[in-house]
Amino acid sequence: MTNRINNMILDNFKKKSMERIKNSKMPEFKYGLNILIRPEDFELDKIKIKQGNNSDKKNKINEEIKPFLTDEWDLDNNKVNYFNQANLNKITFIEIPKNTAQKEIYIDINTKDNIIHYIFIKAKENSNAKITINKSGNPFYASENIRIIAEKDVNLSILNIENFGVKTTNFEKRISFIGENSKIDWFDISIGSLYHRAETTSILKERNSEVQHTVIYLSKKEQKKDLFSSAIHISKETKSNLKAKGALKDYSKVLSRSIIKIEEGASDSDGYEKQDALILSENAEADAMPQLEIKNPNVKCSHGSTIGQIDKEKIFYLMSRGLDIEKAKKKIVEGYFNNTLEQIENVKIREKIKKIIGKKLK
Amino acid sequence: METPNVLENIENFEINRENYDSYNPEDLKLKTKPGISLDVVKQISKDKEEPDWMLQKRIDGFNAFMELKMPQWGPSLKDLDLSKIHFYMKPNAKKNSKTWDEVPIDIKNTFEKLGIPEAERNALAGVGAQYDSEVVYHSLKKEIEDQGVIFLDCDEALKKYPELVKKYFMTTCITPRLHAFSALHAAFWSGGTFIYVPKGVKVKIPLQAYFRMNAKKGGQFEHTLIIADEDSEIHYIEGCSAPQYNENSLHAGCVEIHILKGARVRYSSIENWSKNTYNLNTKRANVQENGIIEWINGNLGSGITMLYPTSILIGENARSDFIGIAFAGKDQNQDTGSKVIHIGKNTKSTIESKSISKAGGITTYRGLVSIKKGAKNSTSNINCDTLMINNDSISNTYPYMDVKENTSEVAHEATVGKINGEQIFYLMSRGLDEKKATNMIVSGFIEPIVKELPLEYAVELNRLIELEMEGSLG
């Protein structure tokens, strides 16, 4: 009986989203002047999503998902977002109970089939968890949508590894509402997909809430990445730190955007954005848009960005030590990523990522 | 740190605009009907006895304006009612007087109050003064004229040097179809400055033009065209102001600068239009091989400003340096920044932007650095700093960096902060009073810009800011 009711909640959500597809707009994929990051030959009508059992085996759909399906999460939804809501075929629900000292959760996605995955995370008071999401495989279309409610005194770290095959079109959208004294620490590794678009919105809702977002990316051949992170400071003493760091090879193209919005009530807040891109090949293109919107002056905000090439002197130095030019370059790029990757505590995962990056740099 | 008294006091200051806001009774020879129409366009061209190609250019601009959309971003222009604006107002004065005595007394007094004749005597090589739609005073020191430098108002230049004007006027730098307001400008332009500096001539003392809008509900569309021939050098300064009325007025000027091989132009502009003015100005420089453009841009006035001086670095080793300061007080929205398009090899650009917002004012830095394919070894550095004074002020930063060349380097940095109470207390503990301490911090903040201005202007800018701070202690 309960199950039928809950299926109805989900069915209504899908139905409502289906109706909204019609009146919503396609994302423009166009930014500023002449910046175009568009998935090639992308038509929603052609994407077939197999509908199976909506629930993840380990996570029954229950009443708890209700708060994750409200319109509160509808932040500037476009046609693709509604399409995903209407056609979702996988749900993972994670509840981290009150006073959890340390919980580790692994989500492994390895699929050939198109997937639209919704992950709902409810972190209750005084809980502490590390979540690792690892995505691989060769679907034509993939979409991951994470919605988080962090109550009070929560500490959540999410390591998200995107390593889909080079034919995948991937849309990701994450929204989190962060409560008092709570902190979310995102660490994204993006190395796969033909087209990858990730939008992360962190709403610093209550006093002393914090978001840290670090993105590491590497793009090759015809890969395109559109990375966007926004922190919305609503309450006092909130903190954000949005960083993206990447390297581009061949014909690849990356746009990294971020915005820090300080609302009127968010005094004594800190915001920091940094975007670094290293262009390794003649035909690669990088664009950066770090933005600030500040409505309260009692804050510390700054941003920086650099787009450049490998320092020639470093290459010459390594070559003088006997390395050939390609090896010298590889070494420098690895070094460029390594100090950021050191933040990953799990040694096994860290070494695995380094290995994948090393392989991709060849 | 708690600093209630000091910061509360700062919140109360208002700009002292006495010298700028007073106005003379209208005395016009010709005032077109309000609003835009092809008839007005033709009437202006006829009154100026222009050649056919210029009339055609105006008509093209008018047609383009009818087709082009208003900007869909930035500050709202919904209160700008073009149907109420008078697009051409010819003052009742002799054109291009060579001495101030020939200028009608009320107009002369206005410029006297603004300190123009005095600056001319002391520090300038030439001065042009425009009142509403026409230039009423124009003179150039003889030794500069003898070097072959041409300094005229743009209408006059069209008569005397039609070929030169035809070659450079809204052709390769700003085209009428660039955007809605460049189209509007092409249709209704009047007055402005024309400068030609011959090959190898280096003019060491600055030339200046001052633009004043006096009439109510007016529109000023002056056109500034500067051509710096190979290896020449010039410094040009522009000042602008208008009295305060309740009705809105519009300023949509165009500045086109052609910098040929090895030439160097410094363009300084201190804009202090009244708050009822929409300042929608277009400034662009085409820079050829080894050429240098230096923009110094101060935006203190206007209700709404949308201004993004643009450098197109075409030739190898071309360079652009932009320094800007924007000040937004109550009811002001300063949307400014700079754009640089790197096309040539080894091109360099720097952008340094400072803004101060107070009493609900909005400052926005909006800029673009685009490195095109082939612009090898180009570099760009962008720096934006904002000082926010009151709790209801708003500061936005929207930089765009678009890099299509892997041998280039682009770096951007920005900071936003409030006047630091600790700094004020520190200075006060050293014996300064509140007023001096605040002034010192603000002066320090804008110093990099002030030091680039000629002395008279640096003093003027400092005085303006100090006047604001004075009010703060009321």
CSV table of C-alpha atoms in Angstrom, one decimal, chain B residues 235 266 268 270 296-298 300 323-325 352 354 356 439 442-466:
chain,number,residue,atom,x,y,z
B,235,HIS,CA,47.3,63.1,-25.3
B,266,ARG,CA,46.5,58.6,-24.5
B,268,SER,CA,41.6,60.6,-20.7
B,270,ILE,CA,36.4,62.5,-16.8
B,296,ILE,CA,42.0,56.6,-18.6
B,297,ASN,CA,38.4,56.6,-17.8
B,298,GLY,CA,36.7,58.3,-14.9
B,300,LEU,CA,31.6,60.0,-11.6
B,323,ILE,CA,42.7,52.4,-16.2
B,324,GLY,CA,39.1,53.1,-15.0
B,325,ILE,CA,37.4,54.5,-12.0
B,352,GLU,CA,42.8,48.1,-14.1
B,354,LYS,CA,38.5,50.5,-9.5
B,356,ILE,CA,33.4,52.8,-5.3
B,439,ASN,CA,39.9,60.7,2.8
B,442,VAL,CA,39.8,56.6,-0.4
B,443,SER,CA,42.7,58.6,-1.9
B,444,GLY,CA,45.0,55.6,-1.5
B,445,PHE,CA,42.4,53.4,-3.2
B,446,ILE,CA,42.1,55.6,-6.3
B,447,GLU,CA,45.7,56.7,-6.4
B,448,PRO,CA,46.8,54.4,-9.3
B,449,ILE,CA,44.3,56.3,-11.5
B,450,VAL,CA,44.9,59.8,-10.2
B,451,LYS,CA,48.6,59.6,-10.8
B,452,GLU,CA,48.0,58.9,-14.5
B,453,LEU,CA,46.0,62.1,-14.9
B,454,PRO,CA,47.5,65.5,-15.7
B,455,LEU,CA,48.0,67.5,-12.5
B,456,GLU,CA,45.0,69.7,-12.9
B,457,TYR,CA,42.7,66.7,-13.4
B,458,ALA,CA,44.3,64.8,-10.6
B,459,VAL,CA,43.6,67.8,-8.3
B,460,GLU,CA,40.0,68.0,-9.6
B,461,LEU,CA,39.3,64.4,-9.0
B,462,ASN,CA,40.8,64.5,-5.6
B,463,ARG,CA,38.7,67.6,-4.8
B,464,LEU,CA,35.5,65.9,-6.0
B,465,ILE,CA,36.1,62.9,-3.8
B,466,GLU,CA,37.1,65.1,-0.9
